[in-house]
Coordinates of C-alpha atoms and ligand atoms in Angstrom, one line a residue:
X200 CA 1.4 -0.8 26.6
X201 CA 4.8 -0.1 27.9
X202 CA 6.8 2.4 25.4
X203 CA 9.4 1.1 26.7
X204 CA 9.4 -1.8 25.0
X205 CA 10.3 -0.5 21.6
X206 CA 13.8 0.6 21.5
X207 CA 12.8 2.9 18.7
X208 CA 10.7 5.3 20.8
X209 CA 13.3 7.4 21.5
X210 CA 12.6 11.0 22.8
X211 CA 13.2 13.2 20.1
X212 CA 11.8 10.9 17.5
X213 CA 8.1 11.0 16.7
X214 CA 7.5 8.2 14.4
X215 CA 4.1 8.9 12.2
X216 CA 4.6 6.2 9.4
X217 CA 3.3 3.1 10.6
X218 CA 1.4 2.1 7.9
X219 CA 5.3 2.2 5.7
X220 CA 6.1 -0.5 9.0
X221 CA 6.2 -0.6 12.4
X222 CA 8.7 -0.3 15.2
X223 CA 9.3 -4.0 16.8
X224 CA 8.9 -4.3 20.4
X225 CA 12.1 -6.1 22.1
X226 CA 10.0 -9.6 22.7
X227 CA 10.1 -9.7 19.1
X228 CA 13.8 -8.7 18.5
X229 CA 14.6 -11.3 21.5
X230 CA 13.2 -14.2 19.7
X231 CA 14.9 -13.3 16.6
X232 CA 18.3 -13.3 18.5
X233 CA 17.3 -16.2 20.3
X234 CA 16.9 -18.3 17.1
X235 CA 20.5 -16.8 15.7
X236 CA 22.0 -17.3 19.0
X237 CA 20.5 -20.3 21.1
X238 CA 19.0 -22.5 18.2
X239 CA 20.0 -21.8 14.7
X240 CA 19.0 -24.4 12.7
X241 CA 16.9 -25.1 9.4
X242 CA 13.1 -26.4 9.6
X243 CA 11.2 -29.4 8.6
X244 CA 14.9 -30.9 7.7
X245 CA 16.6 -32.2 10.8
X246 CA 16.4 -34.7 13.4
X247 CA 18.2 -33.3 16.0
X248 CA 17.1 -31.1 18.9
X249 CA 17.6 -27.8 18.1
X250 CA 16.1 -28.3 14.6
X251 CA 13.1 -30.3 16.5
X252 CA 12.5 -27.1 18.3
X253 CA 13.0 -25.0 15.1
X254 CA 9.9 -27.1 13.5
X255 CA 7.9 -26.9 17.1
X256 CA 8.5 -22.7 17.3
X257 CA 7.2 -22.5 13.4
X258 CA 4.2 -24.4 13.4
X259 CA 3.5 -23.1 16.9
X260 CA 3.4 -19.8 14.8
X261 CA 1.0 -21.2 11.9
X262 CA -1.3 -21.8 15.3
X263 CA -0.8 -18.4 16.3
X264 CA -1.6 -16.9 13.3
X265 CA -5.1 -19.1 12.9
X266 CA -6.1 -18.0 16.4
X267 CA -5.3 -14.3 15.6
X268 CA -7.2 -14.2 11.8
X269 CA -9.9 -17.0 13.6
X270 CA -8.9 -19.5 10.3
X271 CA -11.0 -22.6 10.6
X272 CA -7.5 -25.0 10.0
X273 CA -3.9 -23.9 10.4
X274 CA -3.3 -25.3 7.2
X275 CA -5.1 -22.8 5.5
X276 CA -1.9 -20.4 6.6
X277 CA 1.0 -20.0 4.0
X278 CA 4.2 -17.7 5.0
X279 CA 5.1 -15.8 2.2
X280 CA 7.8 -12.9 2.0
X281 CA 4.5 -10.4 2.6
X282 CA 1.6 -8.7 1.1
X283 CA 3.3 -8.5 -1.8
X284 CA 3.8 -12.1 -2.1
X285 CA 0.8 -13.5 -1.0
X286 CA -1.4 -11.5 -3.6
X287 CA 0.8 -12.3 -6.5
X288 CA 0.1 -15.5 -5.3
X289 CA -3.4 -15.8 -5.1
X290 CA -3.4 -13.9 -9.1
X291 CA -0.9 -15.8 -10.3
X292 CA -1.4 -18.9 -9.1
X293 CA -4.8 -19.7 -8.1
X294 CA -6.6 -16.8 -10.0
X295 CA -4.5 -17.7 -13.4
X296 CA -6.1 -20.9 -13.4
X297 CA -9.5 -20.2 -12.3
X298 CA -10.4 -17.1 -14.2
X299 CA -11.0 -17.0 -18.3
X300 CA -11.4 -14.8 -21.2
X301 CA -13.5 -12.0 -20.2
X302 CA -14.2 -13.0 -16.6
X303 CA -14.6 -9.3 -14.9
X304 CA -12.9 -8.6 -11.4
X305 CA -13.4 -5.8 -9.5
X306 CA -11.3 -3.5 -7.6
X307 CA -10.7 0.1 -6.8
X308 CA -8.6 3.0 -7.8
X309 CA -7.6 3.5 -3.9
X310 CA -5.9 0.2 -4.2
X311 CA -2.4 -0.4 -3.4
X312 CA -0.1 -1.1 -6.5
X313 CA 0.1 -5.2 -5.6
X314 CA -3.3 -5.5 -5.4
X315 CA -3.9 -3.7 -9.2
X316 CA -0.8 -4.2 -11.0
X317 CA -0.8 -8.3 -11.0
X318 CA -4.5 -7.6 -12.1
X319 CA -3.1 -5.8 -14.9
X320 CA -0.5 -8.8 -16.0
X321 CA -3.5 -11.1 -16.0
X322 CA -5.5 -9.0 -18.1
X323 CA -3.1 -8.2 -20.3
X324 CA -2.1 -11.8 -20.1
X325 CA -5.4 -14.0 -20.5
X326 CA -8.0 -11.4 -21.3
X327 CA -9.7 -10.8 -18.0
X328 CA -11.3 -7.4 -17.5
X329 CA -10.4 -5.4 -14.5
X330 CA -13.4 -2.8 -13.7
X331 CA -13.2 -0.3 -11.0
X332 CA -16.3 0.2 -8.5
X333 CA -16.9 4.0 -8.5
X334 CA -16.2 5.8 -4.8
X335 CA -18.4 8.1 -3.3
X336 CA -17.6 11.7 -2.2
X337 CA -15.8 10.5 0.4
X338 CA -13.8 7.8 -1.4
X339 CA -15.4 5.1 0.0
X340 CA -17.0 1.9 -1.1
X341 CA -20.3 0.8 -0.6
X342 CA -22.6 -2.4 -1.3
X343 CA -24.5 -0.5 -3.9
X344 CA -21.1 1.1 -5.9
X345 CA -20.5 -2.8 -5.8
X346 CA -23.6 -3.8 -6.8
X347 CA -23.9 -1.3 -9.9
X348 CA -20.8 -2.6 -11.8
X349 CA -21.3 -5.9 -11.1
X350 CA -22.5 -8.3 -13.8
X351 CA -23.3 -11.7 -14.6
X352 CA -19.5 -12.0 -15.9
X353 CA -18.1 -11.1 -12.4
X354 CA -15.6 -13.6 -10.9
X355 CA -13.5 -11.9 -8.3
X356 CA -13.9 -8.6 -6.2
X357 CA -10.6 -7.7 -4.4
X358 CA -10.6 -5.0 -1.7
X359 CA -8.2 -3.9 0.9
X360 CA -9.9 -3.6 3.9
X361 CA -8.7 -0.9 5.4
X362 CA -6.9 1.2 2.6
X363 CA -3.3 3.1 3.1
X364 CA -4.3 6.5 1.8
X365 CA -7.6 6.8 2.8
X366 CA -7.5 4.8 5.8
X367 CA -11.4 4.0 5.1
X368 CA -13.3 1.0 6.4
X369 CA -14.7 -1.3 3.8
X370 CA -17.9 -3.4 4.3
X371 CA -16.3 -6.6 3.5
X372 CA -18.7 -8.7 5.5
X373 CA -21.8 -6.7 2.9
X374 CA -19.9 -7.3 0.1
X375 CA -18.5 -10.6 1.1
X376 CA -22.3 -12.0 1.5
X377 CA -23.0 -10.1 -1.8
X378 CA -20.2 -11.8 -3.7
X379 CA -20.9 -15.5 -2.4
X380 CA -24.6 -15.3 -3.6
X381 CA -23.5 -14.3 -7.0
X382 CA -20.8 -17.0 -7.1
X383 CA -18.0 -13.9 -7.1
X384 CA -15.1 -15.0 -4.7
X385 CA -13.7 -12.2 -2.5
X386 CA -9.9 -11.5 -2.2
X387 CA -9.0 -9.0 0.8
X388 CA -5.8 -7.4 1.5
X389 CA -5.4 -6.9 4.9
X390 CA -2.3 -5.2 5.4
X391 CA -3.9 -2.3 6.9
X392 CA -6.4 -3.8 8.7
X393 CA -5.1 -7.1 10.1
X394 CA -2.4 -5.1 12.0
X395 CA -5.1 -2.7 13.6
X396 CA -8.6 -4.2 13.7
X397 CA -10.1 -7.8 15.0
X398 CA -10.0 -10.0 11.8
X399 CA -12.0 -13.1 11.4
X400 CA -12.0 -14.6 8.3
X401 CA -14.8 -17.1 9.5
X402 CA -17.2 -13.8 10.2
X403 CA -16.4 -12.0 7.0
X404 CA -16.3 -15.8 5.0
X405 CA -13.4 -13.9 3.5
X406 CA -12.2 -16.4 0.0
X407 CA -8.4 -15.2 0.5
X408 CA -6.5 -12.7 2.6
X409 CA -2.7 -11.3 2.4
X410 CA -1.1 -9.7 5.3
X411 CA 2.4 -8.5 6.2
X412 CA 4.0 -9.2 9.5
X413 CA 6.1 -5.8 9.1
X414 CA 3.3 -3.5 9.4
X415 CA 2.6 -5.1 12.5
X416 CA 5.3 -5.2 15.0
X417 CA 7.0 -8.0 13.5
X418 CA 10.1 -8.6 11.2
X419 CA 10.6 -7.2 8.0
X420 CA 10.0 -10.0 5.1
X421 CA 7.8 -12.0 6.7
X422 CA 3.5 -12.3 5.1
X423 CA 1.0 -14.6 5.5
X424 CA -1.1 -16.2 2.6
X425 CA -5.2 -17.4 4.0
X426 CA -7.0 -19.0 2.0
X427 CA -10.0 -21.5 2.4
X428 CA -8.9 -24.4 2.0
X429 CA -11.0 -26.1 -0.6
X430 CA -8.8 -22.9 -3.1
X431 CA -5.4 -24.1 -1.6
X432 CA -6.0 -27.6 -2.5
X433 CA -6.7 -26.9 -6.5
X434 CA -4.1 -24.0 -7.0
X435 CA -0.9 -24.6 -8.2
X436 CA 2.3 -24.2 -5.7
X437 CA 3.9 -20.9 -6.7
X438 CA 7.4 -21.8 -6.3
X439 CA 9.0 -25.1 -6.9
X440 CA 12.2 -26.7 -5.2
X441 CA 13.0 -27.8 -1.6
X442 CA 10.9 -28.8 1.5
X443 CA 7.3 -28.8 -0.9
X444 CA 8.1 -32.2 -2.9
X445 CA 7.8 -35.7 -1.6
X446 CA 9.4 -37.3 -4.2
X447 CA 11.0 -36.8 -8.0
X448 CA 12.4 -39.6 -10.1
X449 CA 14.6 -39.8 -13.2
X450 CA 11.3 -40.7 -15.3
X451 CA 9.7 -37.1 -14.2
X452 CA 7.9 -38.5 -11.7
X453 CA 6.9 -36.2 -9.4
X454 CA 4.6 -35.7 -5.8
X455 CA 4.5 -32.7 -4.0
X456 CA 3.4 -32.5 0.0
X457 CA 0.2 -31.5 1.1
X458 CA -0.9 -27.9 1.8
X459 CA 0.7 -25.7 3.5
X460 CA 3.8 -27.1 2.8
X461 CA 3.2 -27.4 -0.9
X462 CA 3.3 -23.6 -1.2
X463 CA 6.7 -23.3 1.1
X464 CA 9.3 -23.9 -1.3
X465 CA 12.8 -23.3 -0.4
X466 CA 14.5 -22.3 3.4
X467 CA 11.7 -19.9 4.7
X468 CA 12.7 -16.9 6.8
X469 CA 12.4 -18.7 10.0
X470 CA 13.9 -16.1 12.0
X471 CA 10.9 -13.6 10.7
X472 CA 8.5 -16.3 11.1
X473 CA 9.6 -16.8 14.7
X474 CA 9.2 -13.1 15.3
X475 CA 5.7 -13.1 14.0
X476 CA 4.6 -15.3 16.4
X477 CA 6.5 -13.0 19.5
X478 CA 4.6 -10.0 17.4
X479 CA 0.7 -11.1 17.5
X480 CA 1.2 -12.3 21.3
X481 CA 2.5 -8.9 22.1
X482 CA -0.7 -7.8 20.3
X483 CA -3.0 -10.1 21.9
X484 CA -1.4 -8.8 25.5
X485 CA -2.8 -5.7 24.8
X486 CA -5.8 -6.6 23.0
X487 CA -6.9 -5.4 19.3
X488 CA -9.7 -3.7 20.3
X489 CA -8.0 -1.9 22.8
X490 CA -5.3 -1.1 19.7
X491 CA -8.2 0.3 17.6
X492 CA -9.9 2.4 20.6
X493 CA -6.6 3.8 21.2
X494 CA -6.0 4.5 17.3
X495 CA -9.6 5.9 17.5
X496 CA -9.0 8.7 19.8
X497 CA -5.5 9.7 18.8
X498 CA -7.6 10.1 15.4
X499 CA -10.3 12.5 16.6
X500 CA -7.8 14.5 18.5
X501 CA -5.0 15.1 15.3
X502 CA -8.3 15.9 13.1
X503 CA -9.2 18.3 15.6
X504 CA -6.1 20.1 16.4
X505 CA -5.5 20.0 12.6
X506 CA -8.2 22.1 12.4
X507 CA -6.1 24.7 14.5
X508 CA -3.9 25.4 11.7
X509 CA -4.7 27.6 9.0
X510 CA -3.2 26.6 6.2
X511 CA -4.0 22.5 6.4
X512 CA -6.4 20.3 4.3
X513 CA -7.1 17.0 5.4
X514 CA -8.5 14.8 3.0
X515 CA -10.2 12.0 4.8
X516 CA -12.0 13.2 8.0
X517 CA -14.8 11.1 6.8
X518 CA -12.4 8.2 7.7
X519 CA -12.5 5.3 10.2
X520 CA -9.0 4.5 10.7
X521 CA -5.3 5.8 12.2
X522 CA -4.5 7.1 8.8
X523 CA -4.8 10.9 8.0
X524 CA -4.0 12.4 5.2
X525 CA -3.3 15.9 4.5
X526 CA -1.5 19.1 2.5
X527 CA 0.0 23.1 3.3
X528 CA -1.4 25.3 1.4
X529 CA 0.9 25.9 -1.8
X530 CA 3.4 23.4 -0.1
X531 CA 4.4 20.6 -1.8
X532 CA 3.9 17.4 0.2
X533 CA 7.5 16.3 -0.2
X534 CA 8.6 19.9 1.3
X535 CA 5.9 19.2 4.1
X536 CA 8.0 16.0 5.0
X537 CA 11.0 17.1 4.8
X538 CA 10.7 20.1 6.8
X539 CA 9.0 17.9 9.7
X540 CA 11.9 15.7 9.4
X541 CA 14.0 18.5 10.8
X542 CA 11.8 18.0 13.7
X543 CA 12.5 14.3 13.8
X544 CA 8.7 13.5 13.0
X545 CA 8.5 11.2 9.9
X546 CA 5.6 11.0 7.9
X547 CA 5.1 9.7 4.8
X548 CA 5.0 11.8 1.4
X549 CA 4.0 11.1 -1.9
X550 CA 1.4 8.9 -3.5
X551 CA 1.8 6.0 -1.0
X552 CA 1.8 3.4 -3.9
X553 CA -1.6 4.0 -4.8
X554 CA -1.5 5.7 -8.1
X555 CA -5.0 5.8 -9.3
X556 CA -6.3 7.3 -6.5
X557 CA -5.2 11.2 -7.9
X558 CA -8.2 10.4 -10.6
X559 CA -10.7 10.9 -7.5
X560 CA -8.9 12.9 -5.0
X561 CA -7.8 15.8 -7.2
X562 CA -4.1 15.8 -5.6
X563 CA -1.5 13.6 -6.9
X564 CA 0.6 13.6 -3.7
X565 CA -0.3 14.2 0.1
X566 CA 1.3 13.8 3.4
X567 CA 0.2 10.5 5.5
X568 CA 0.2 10.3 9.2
X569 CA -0.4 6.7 9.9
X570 CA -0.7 6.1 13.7
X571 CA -0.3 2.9 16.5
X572 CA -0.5 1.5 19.6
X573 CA 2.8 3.3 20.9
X574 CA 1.8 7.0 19.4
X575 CA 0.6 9.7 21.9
X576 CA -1.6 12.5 22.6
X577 CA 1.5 14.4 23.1
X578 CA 3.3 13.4 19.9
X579 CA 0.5 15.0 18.1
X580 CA 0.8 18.4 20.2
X581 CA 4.4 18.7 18.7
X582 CA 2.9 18.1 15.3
X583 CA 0.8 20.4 15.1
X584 CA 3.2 23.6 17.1
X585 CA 5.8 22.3 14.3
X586 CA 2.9 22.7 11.4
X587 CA 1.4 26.0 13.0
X588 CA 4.9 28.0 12.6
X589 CA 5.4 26.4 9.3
X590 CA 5.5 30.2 7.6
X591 CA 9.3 30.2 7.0
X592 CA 9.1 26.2 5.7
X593 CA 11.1 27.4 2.5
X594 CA 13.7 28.9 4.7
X595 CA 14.1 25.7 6.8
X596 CA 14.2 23.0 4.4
X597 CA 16.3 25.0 1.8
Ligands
PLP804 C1 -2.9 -1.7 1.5 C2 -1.5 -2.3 1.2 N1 -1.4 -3.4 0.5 C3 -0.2 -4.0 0.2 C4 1.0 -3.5 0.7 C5 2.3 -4.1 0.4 O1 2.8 -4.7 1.6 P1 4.3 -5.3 1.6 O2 5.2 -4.2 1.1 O3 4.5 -5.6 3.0 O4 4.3 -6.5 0.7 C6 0.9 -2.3 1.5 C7 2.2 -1.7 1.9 O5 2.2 -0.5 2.2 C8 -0.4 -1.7 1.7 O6 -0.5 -0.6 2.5

């Protein structure tokens, strides 16, 4: 990996928030001038060259993409807007029409707010149940947390698979082979994972997935919808207009296109798309698993050199991924940001979108360092110098 290549790294800044987004290497800002500059054009609309090679450079990407997640058919890949998107999506659309009155679905309280709160709509909506599986000490799920709220009205568990506060490791592949023998479909938000692990939705037999191309090393506004595509083929498109229709008449009669394009209403953010694709093959230059290895050690060394300073708690030791979460002593985690920022190194403060998780964890708000492929030993050196003279915080940040 050549630093270099992100424009962002700059000296003085030490950038610890990747799992807020990711700095964007220049291949991917290239291809995004090169569509604005060399062959602007709309997709799936033209019949002239440059729009030819717009609609060759996008479904190139829904290739990519298939490769990347190991999707049996690219036309199990929708671009959303993100995450975000995708799972209010797969709730509202799909879930909307497959669930009923009193069907249970499972999640956690260390879930992001867009994998709970459309949860919440549709209970409050059609009379679903949402049930949380119990963590253990170490806020983690297991098979047998699963296993003991699970009952016969069980339709959907939906996980992230790597979550942003506790950065923990789920056993989707237990739980997915769990689910599919009690007939319980599995929705996974891989927004932390997909960016920093191998994903294979074939291995896993993962139902759906949603992932955000901003989070790793692509442009901002960009997510990808997976689902098998037996689901894709009975759920209702989300959003209605251009590009997704194959006809509509005065007499209301109407026929929409086949998947994916069903589900691709409107101009799409080509440009983002585009990017995306320039993202995962920066990836896949590297490797994944040389990503994770990387993410691995950086991990062991900022829990031990944590450890170094007095007055730090870290939450999640107990945790599997480049996400470390921590407090000062007395310090509110707000104060802890902001007096790092007068170091240049960002972290995140606050409750990361995961509101629930206080219930368990005991603190409503921490500081989360969330690190990547470009992040260094020596980064996390100045980290922790900054943190061990942290005595006179109040007299820096005030
Ligand atoms: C676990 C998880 N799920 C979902 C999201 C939402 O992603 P986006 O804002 O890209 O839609 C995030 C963003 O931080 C996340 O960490």
């Amino acid at each position: 990996m050549n630093r270099e290549d992100f424009l962002m790294c700059k000296d003085a800044l030490i950038y610890l928030d990747n799992g807020a987004t990711t700095f964007k290497p220049k291949q991917v800002i290239n291809k995004v001038v090169d569509y604005y500059t060399k062959y602007t054009a709309n997709c799936h609309r033209g019949d002239y060259d440059i729009s030819q090679k717009v609609d060759f450079e996008y479904e190139s990407t829904r290739e990519v993409v298939r490769k990347f997640i190991n999707a049996d058919s690219r036309e199990e890949i929708i671009f959303t807007s993100g995450t975000t998107e995708s799972l209010n999506m797969i709730i509202f659309s799909f879930m909307r029409h497959y669930l009923k009155k009193g069907d249970e679905v499972l999640i956690t309280k260390a879930e992001h707010a867009s994998n709970v709160l459309p949860w919440f709509e549709l209970e409050k909506e059609m009379g679903i149940v949402v049930k949380f599986i119990p963590l253990t000490r170490d806020y983690k799920v297991t098979l047998d947390n699963v296993k003991a709220v699970t009952t016969n009205k069980t339709k959907v568990i939906s996980l992230a698979y790597i979550t942003n506060v506790i950065g923990d490791v789920r056993p989707i592949k237990e739980i997915s082979e769990f689910a599919h023998q009690n007939n319980i479909l599995l929705c996974v938000d891989g927004a932390q994972s997909v960016p920093h692990m191998k994903t294979d939705v074939l291995r896993d037999d993962i139902d759906f997935l949603a992932f955000s191309a901003h989070k790793m090393l692509g442009p901002t506004g960009v997510g990808i919808l997976y689902a098998k595509k037996k689901f894709l083929e009975v759920m209702p498109p989300f959003k209605y207009g251009g590009g997704m229709n194959i006809k509509f008449e005065s007499t209301k009669e109407l026929e929409y296109k086949e998947v994916p394009l069903r589900f691709e209403a409107g101009t799409q953010n080509i440009a983002g798309v585009l990017g995306l694709k320039a993202a995962i093959e920066y990836i896949e230059s590297i490797g994944i698993e040389k990503i994770r290895e990387h993410e691995i050690k950086l991990r062991e060394y900022l829990i031990k050199r944590l450890k170094e300073v007095s007055n730090v708690t870290v939450y999640n030791e107990a945790s599997e991924s480049g996400i470390v979460i921590f407090n000062l002593d007395k310090i509110f985690a707000e104060d802890t940001a902001n007096y790092l920022n007068h170091y240049h190194i960002c972290v995140r403060a606050g409750n990361h979108c995961t509101k629930m998780i206080k219930d368990d964890l005991g603190v409503k708000n921490t500081c989360r360092i969330s690190l990547y492929l470009y992040n260094t030993f020596e980064e996390i050196d100045k980290l922790i110098d900054v943190l061990k003279n942290s005595k006179n915080i109040y007299d820096i940040i005030l």
